[in-house]
Amino acid sequence: MKNSKESIRLFENPILESLTKTNALFVIATLALISLSILLFGIIKIKLSILGYIALFFSGTFVYTLAEYLIHRFIYHSAEYKNPKKLIFKIHGMHHTTPQDKQRLVLPLPVSIPLAGLFIFVFWLIIGKYVFIFFPGFLMGYSYYLSLHYFIHTTKPPKNFFRYLWKHHLLHHYKNETVAFGLTFPLWDIIFGTMPEDKKLE
């Protein structure tokens, strides 16, 4: 895999091509603001104890970590993800070709907002009005993932706990793409047997 900061062209249409690039920090801030707005609405409309709010919010965050793992492993790394002609390459495969392309480290808002709407609808079908507390936790988990993912690919590993997460994700990119799918919560890799055996980065 290339260790490239260069950008590759995904679409001949200039409008579609421009929509594949975005400012990561703007997307993160926007999604975090949406999360907080929905949470405020939920707190106003739904009466729970403080512990109830906290438990429901962080349940959403926890469910996000599982969704992140499953989507990364089974959708983003489906059989055709390396084929430039396939949509999944444009969504994720190209990130393995140019992992340091700053403009393509997050899904642009025209994609991520409709996906967020789909998730909130599915959760609403399952838990009803409580989605307005649960989903902000889910979306905040995604915002945290985007932040972590952005800094892993644009900065040097810190000398603290987060250094492990840096190394875990970089092993996925530069050592073995069939392991280390959990970025924010590597415990899922332990549970599902996808922890990297070779933990040395060259």
mmCIF file of N, CA and C in Angstrom, residues 115-195:
data_model
loop_
_atom_site.group_PDB
_atom_site.id
_atom_site.type_symbol
_atom_site.label_atom_id
_atom_site.label_comp_id
_atom_site.label_asym_id
_atom_site.label_seq_id
_atom_site.Cartn_x
_atom_site.Cartn_y
_atom_site.Cartn_z
ATOM 1 N N LEU A 115 -26.767 9.257 6.039
ATOM 2 C CA LEU A 115 -26.519 8.021 6.775
ATOM 3 C C LEU A 115 -26.929 8.167 8.232
ATOM 4 N N ALA A 116 -26.654 9.332 8.807
ATOM 5 C CA ALA A 116 -27.073 9.587 10.185
ATOM 6 C C ALA A 116 -28.596 9.534 10.284
ATOM 7 N N GLY A 117 -29.268 10.093 9.277
ATOM 8 C CA GLY A 117 -30.727 10.045 9.252
ATOM 9 C C GLY A 117 -31.248 8.620 9.182
ATOM 10 N N LEU A 118 -30.572 7.772 8.414
ATOM 11 C CA LEU A 118 -30.966 6.366 8.316
ATOM 12 C C LEU A 118 -30.809 5.662 9.659
ATOM 13 N N PHE A 119 -29.686 5.906 10.326
ATOM 14 C CA PHE A 119 -29.453 5.279 11.623
ATOM 15 C C PHE A 119 -30.477 5.739 12.656
ATOM 16 N N ILE A 120 -30.757 7.037 12.695
ATOM 17 C CA ILE A 120 -31.705 7.531 13.698
ATOM 18 C C ILE A 120 -33.102 6.957 13.434
ATOM 19 N N PHE A 121 -33.454 6.751 12.165
ATOM 20 C CA PHE A 121 -34.749 6.159 11.833
ATOM 21 C C PHE A 121 -34.818 4.710 12.309
ATOM 22 N N VAL A 122 -33.770 3.949 12.050
ATOM 23 C CA VAL A 122 -33.730 2.544 12.485
ATOM 24 C C VAL A 122 -33.810 2.451 14.003
ATOM 25 N N PHE A 123 -33.047 3.289 14.699
ATOM 26 C CA PHE A 123 -33.071 3.256 16.162
ATOM 27 C C PHE A 123 -34.429 3.702 16.701
ATOM 28 N N TRP A 124 -35.069 4.648 16.014
ATOM 29 C CA TRP A 124 -36.396 5.105 16.440
ATOM 30 C C TRP A 124 -37.408 3.967 16.327
ATOM 31 N N LEU A 125 -37.293 3.146 15.287
ATOM 32 C CA LEU A 125 -38.185 1.996 15.148
ATOM 33 C C LEU A 125 -38.005 1.007 16.294
ATOM 34 N N ILE A 126 -36.798 0.962 16.859
ATOM 35 C CA ILE A 126 -36.492 -0.006 17.916
ATOM 36 C C ILE A 126 -36.812 0.532 19.306
ATOM 37 N N ILE A 127 -36.417 1.784 19.577
ATOM 38 C CA ILE A 127 -36.550 2.305 20.954
ATOM 39 C C ILE A 127 -37.441 3.539 21.060
ATOM 40 N N GLY A 128 -38.067 3.940 19.960
ATOM 41 C CA GLY A 128 -39.002 5.049 20.014
ATOM 42 C C GLY A 128 -38.366 6.373 20.416
ATOM 43 N N LYS A 129 -39.050 7.129 21.268
ATOM 44 C CA LYS A 129 -38.612 8.484 21.629
ATOM 45 C C LYS A 129 -37.249 8.511 22.311
ATOM 46 N N TYR A 130 -36.840 7.405 22.893
ATOM 47 C CA TYR A 130 -35.548 7.376 23.595
ATOM 48 C C TYR A 130 -34.367 7.514 22.635
ATOM 49 N N VAL A 131 -34.663 7.450 21.339
ATOM 50 C CA VAL A 131 -33.616 7.643 20.336
ATOM 51 C C VAL A 131 -32.981 9.022 20.467
ATOM 52 N N PHE A 132 -33.739 9.986 21.001
ATOM 53 C CA PHE A 132 -33.223 11.354 21.094
ATOM 54 C C PHE A 132 -32.187 11.522 22.206
ATOM 55 N N ILE A 133 -32.004 10.508 23.025
ATOM 56 C CA ILE A 133 -30.905 10.481 23.993
ATOM 57 C C ILE A 133 -29.852 9.479 23.534
ATOM 58 N N PHE A 134 -30.309 8.360 23.010
ATOM 59 C CA PHE A 134 -29.414 7.288 22.568
ATOM 60 C C PHE A 134 -28.588 7.696 21.347
ATOM 61 N N PHE A 135 -29.257 8.256 20.334
ATOM 62 C CA PHE A 135 -28.546 8.563 19.093
ATOM 63 C C PHE A 135 -27.464 9.628 19.250
ATOM 64 N N PRO A 136 -27.664 10.674 20.056
ATOM 65 C CA PRO A 136 -26.559 11.616 20.263
ATOM 66 C C PRO A 136 -25.290 10.937 20.782
ATOM 67 N N GLY A 137 -25.442 9.916 21.618
ATOM 68 C CA GLY A 137 -24.275 9.166 22.078
ATOM 69 C C GLY A 137 -23.631 8.400 20.937
ATOM 70 N N PHE A 138 -24.455 7.815 20.087
ATOM 71 C CA PHE A 138 -23.969 7.099 18.904
ATOM 72 C C PHE A 138 -23.215 8.055 17.981
ATOM 73 N N LEU A 139 -23.829 9.206 17.712
ATOM 74 C CA LEU A 139 -23.219 10.173 16.799
ATOM 75 C C LEU A 139 -21.964 10.802 17.397
ATOM 76 N N MET A 140 -21.955 10.994 18.714
ATOM 77 C CA MET A 140 -20.758 11.529 19.353
ATOM 78 C C MET A 140 -19.623 10.504 19.286
ATOM 79 N N GLY A 141 -19.976 9.220 19.372
ATOM 80 C CA GLY A 141 -18.973 8.173 19.187
ATOM 81 C C GLY A 141 -18.367 8.243 17.801
ATOM 82 N N TYR A 142 -19.203 8.505 16.808
ATOM 83 C CA TYR A 142 -18.711 8.642 15.435
ATOM 84 C C TYR A 142 -17.829 9.876 15.291
ATOM 85 N N SER A 143 -18.213 10.970 15.940
ATOM 86 C CA SER A 143 -17.405 12.193 15.900
ATOM 87 C C SER A 143 -16.043 11.959 16.538
ATOM 88 N N TYR A 144 -16.034 11.196 17.629
ATOM 89 C CA TYR A 144 -14.768 10.853 18.281
ATOM 90 C C TYR A 144 -13.909 9.999 17.349
ATOM 91 N N TYR A 145 -14.538 9.038 16.694
ATOM 92 C CA TYR A 145 -13.826 8.196 15.726
ATOM 93 C C TYR A 145 -13.193 9.042 14.625
ATOM 94 N N LEU A 146 -13.971 9.966 14.064
ATOM 95 C CA LEU A 146 -13.454 10.809 12.992
ATOM 96 C C LEU A 146 -12.266 11.640 13.459
ATOM 97 N N SER A 147 -12.366 12.174 14.672
ATOM 98 C CA SER A 147 -11.273 12.977 15.227
ATOM 99 C C SER A 147 -10.020 12.135 15.380
ATOM 100 N N LEU A 148 -10.190 10.963 15.980
ATOM 101 C CA LEU A 148 -9.058 10.071 16.214
ATOM 102 C C LEU A 148 -8.433 9.633 14.891
ATOM 103 N N HIS A 149 -9.284 9.264 13.951
ATOM 104 C CA HIS A 149 -8.810 8.806 12.649
ATOM 105 C C HIS A 149 -8.043 9.908 11.923
ATOM 106 N N TYR A 150 -8.541 11.124 12.000
ATOM 107 C CA TYR A 150 -7.877 12.249 11.345
ATOM 108 C C TYR A 150 -6.486 12.476 11.930
ATOM 109 N N PHE A 151 -6.385 12.510 13.241
ATOM 110 C CA PHE A 151 -5.097 12.799 13.867
ATOM 111 C C PHE A 151 -4.110 11.635 13.733
ATOM 112 N N ILE A 152 -4.614 10.404 13.681
ATOM 113 C CA ILE A 152 -3.726 9.257 13.459
ATOM 114 C C ILE A 152 -3.014 9.385 12.111
ATOM 115 N N HIS A 153 -3.743 9.868 11.109
ATOM 116 C CA HIS A 153 -3.173 9.950 9.762
ATOM 117 C C HIS A 153 -2.458 11.268 9.468
ATOM 118 N N THR A 154 -2.510 12.208 10.392
ATOM 119 C CA THR A 154 -1.894 13.510 10.105
ATOM 120 C C THR A 154 -0.863 13.947 11.139
ATOM 121 N N THR A 155 -0.736 13.220 12.247
ATOM 122 C CA THR A 155 0.220 13.606 13.286
ATOM 123 C C THR A 155 1.016 12.392 13.754
ATOM 124 N N LYS A 156 2.082 12.653 14.470
ATOM 125 C CA LYS A 156 2.891 11.578 15.035
ATOM 126 C C LYS A 156 2.199 11.003 16.270
ATOM 127 N N PRO A 157 2.442 9.734 16.597
ATOM 128 C CA PRO A 157 1.815 9.122 17.779
ATOM 129 C C PRO A 157 2.185 9.872 19.060
ATOM 130 N N PRO A 158 1.217 10.135 19.926
ATOM 131 C CA PRO A 158 1.511 10.807 21.192
ATOM 132 C C PRO A 158 2.175 9.845 22.170
ATOM 133 N N LYS A 159 2.761 10.395 23.205
ATOM 134 C CA LYS A 159 3.418 9.553 24.212
ATOM 135 C C LYS A 159 2.489 9.363 25.409
ATOM 136 N N ASN A 160 1.324 8.792 25.135
ATOM 137 C CA ASN A 160 0.345 8.498 26.188
ATOM 138 C C ASN A 160 -0.499 7.300 25.749
ATOM 139 N N PHE A 161 -1.640 7.105 26.414
ATOM 140 C CA PHE A 161 -2.508 5.963 26.119
ATOM 141 C C PHE A 161 -2.879 5.877 24.644
ATOM 142 N N PHE A 162 -3.101 7.018 24.019
ATOM 143 C CA PHE A 162 -3.568 7.020 22.634
ATOM 144 C C PHE A 162 -2.530 6.460 21.669
ATOM 145 N N ARG A 163 -1.292 6.377 22.107
ATOM 146 C CA ARG A 163 -0.245 5.808 21.254
ATOM 147 C C ARG A 163 -0.606 4.392 20.819
ATOM 148 N N TYR A 164 -1.252 3.636 21.710
ATOM 149 C CA TYR A 164 -1.663 2.264 21.380
ATOM 150 C C TYR A 164 -2.669 2.265 20.233
ATOM 151 N N LEU A 165 -3.628 3.202 20.274
ATOM 152 C CA LEU A 165 -4.635 3.268 19.217
ATOM 153 C C LEU A 165 -4.003 3.675 17.887
ATOM 154 N N TRP A 166 -3.029 4.581 17.951
ATOM 155 C CA TRP A 166 -2.290 4.970 16.742
ATOM 156 C C TRP A 166 -1.672 3.728 16.109
ATOM 157 N N LYS A 167 -0.920 2.982 16.913
ATOM 158 C CA LYS A 167 -0.200 1.815 16.415
ATOM 159 C C LYS A 167 -1.169 0.750 15.906
ATOM 160 N N HIS A 168 -2.250 0.533 16.627
ATOM 161 C CA HIS A 168 -3.239 -0.482 16.250
ATOM 162 C C HIS A 168 -3.792 -0.197 14.855
ATOM 163 N N HIS A 169 -4.130 1.054 14.606
ATOM 164 C CA HIS A 169 -4.709 1.393 13.304
ATOM 165 C C HIS A 169 -3.653 1.372 12.201
ATOM 166 N N LEU A 170 -2.453 1.818 12.502
ATOM 167 C CA LEU A 170 -1.401 1.824 11.483
ATOM 168 C C LEU A 170 -0.973 0.405 11.110
ATOM 169 N N LEU A 171 -1.080 -0.528 12.059
ATOM 170 C CA LEU A 171 -0.831 -1.939 11.735
ATOM 171 C C LEU A 171 -1.837 -2.423 10.691
ATOM 172 N N HIS A 172 -3.072 -1.957 10.818
ATOM 173 C CA HIS A 172 -4.116 -2.310 9.854
ATOM 174 C C HIS A 172 -3.757 -1.793 8.459
ATOM 175 N N HIS A 173 -3.200 -0.597 8.393
ATOM 176 C CA HIS A 173 -2.872 0.009 7.103
ATOM 177 C C HIS A 173 -1.600 -0.546 6.481
ATOM 178 N N TYR A 174 -0.563 -0.677 7.288
ATOM 179 C CA TYR A 174 0.764 -0.924 6.727
ATOM 180 C C TYR A 174 1.312 -2.326 6.971
ATOM 181 N N LYS A 175 0.580 -3.145 7.723
ATOM 182 C CA LYS A 175 1.061 -4.495 8.023
ATOM 183 C C LYS A 175 0.101 -5.571 7.527
ATOM 184 N N ASN A 176 -1.165 -5.460 7.906
ATOM 185 C CA ASN A 176 -2.127 -6.515 7.567
ATOM 186 C C ASN A 176 -3.534 -5.925 7.564
ATOM 187 N N GLU A 177 -4.112 -5.785 6.388
ATOM 188 C CA GLU A 177 -5.434 -5.168 6.261
ATOM 189 C C GLU A 177 -6.579 -6.081 6.682
ATOM 190 N N THR A 178 -6.276 -7.326 7.032
ATOM 191 C CA THR A 178 -7.326 -8.267 7.429
ATOM 192 C C THR A 178 -7.487 -8.344 8.946
ATOM 193 N N VAL A 179 -6.799 -7.475 9.669
ATOM 194 C CA VAL A 179 -6.904 -7.436 11.134
ATOM 195 C C VAL A 179 -7.015 -5.983 11.587
ATOM 196 N N ALA A 180 -7.239 -5.812 12.912
ATOM 197 C CA ALA A 180 -7.265 -4.473 13.536
ATOM 198 C C ALA A 180 -8.330 -3.567 12.921
ATOM 199 N N PHE A 181 -9.578 -4.022 12.954
ATOM 200 C CA PHE A 181 -10.673 -3.237 12.387
ATOM 201 C C PHE A 181 -11.263 -2.238 13.380
ATOM 202 N N GLY A 182 -11.075 -2.470 14.661
ATOM 203 C CA GLY A 182 -11.644 -1.582 15.663
ATOM 204 C C GLY A 182 -10.700 -0.446 16.005
ATOM 205 N N LEU A 183 -11.060 0.769 15.610
ATOM 206 C CA LEU A 183 -10.181 1.903 15.877
ATOM 207 C C LEU A 183 -10.430 2.472 17.267
ATOM 208 N N THR A 184 -11.671 2.799 17.579
ATOM 209 C CA THR A 184 -11.957 3.427 18.869
ATOM 210 C C THR A 184 -12.038 2.421 20.013
ATOM 211 N N PHE A 185 -12.284 1.142 19.692
ATOM 212 C CA PHE A 185 -12.511 0.138 20.736
ATOM 213 C C PHE A 185 -11.912 -1.192 20.287
ATOM 214 N N PRO A 186 -10.572 -1.335 20.364
ATOM 215 C CA PRO A 186 -9.906 -2.551 19.877
ATOM 216 C C PRO A 186 -10.341 -3.837 20.570
ATOM 217 N N LEU A 187 -11.084 -3.721 21.671
ATOM 218 C CA LEU A 187 -11.561 -4.925 22.351
ATOM 219 C C LEU A 187 -12.389 -5.798 21.413
ATOM 220 N N TRP A 188 -13.082 -5.173 20.453
ATOM 221 C CA TRP A 188 -13.857 -5.968 19.495
ATOM 222 C C TRP A 188 -12.944 -6.868 18.672
ATOM 223 N N ASP A 189 -11.718 -6.429 18.407
ATOM 224 C CA ASP A 189 -10.764 -7.277 17.683
ATOM 225 C C ASP A 189 -10.381 -8.500 18.506
ATOM 226 N N ILE A 190 -10.303 -8.325 19.816
ATOM 227 C CA ILE A 190 -10.015 -9.464 20.692
ATOM 228 C C ILE A 190 -11.195 -10.430 20.686
ATOM 229 N N ILE A 191 -12.391 -9.884 20.827
ATOM 230 C CA ILE A 191 -13.602 -10.707 20.896
ATOM 231 C C ILE A 191 -13.820 -11.496 19.606
ATOM 232 N N PHE A 192 -13.600 -10.861 18.463
ATOM 233 C CA PHE A 192 -13.879 -11.499 17.170
ATOM 234 C C PHE A 192 -12.642 -12.107 16.512
ATOM 235 N N GLY A 193 -11.518 -12.126 17.221
ATOM 236 C CA GLY A 193 -10.328 -12.809 16.725
ATOM 237 C C GLY A 193 -9.601 -12.118 15.591
ATOM 238 N N THR A 194 -9.608 -10.792 15.587
ATOM 239 C CA THR A 194 -8.913 -10.064 14.516
ATOM 240 C C THR A 194 -7.811 -9.154 15.062
ATOM 241 N N MET A 195 -7.243 -9.530 16.196
ATOM 242 C CA MET A 195 -6.093 -8.791 16.712
ATOM 243 C C MET A 195 -4.862 -9.158 15.887
#
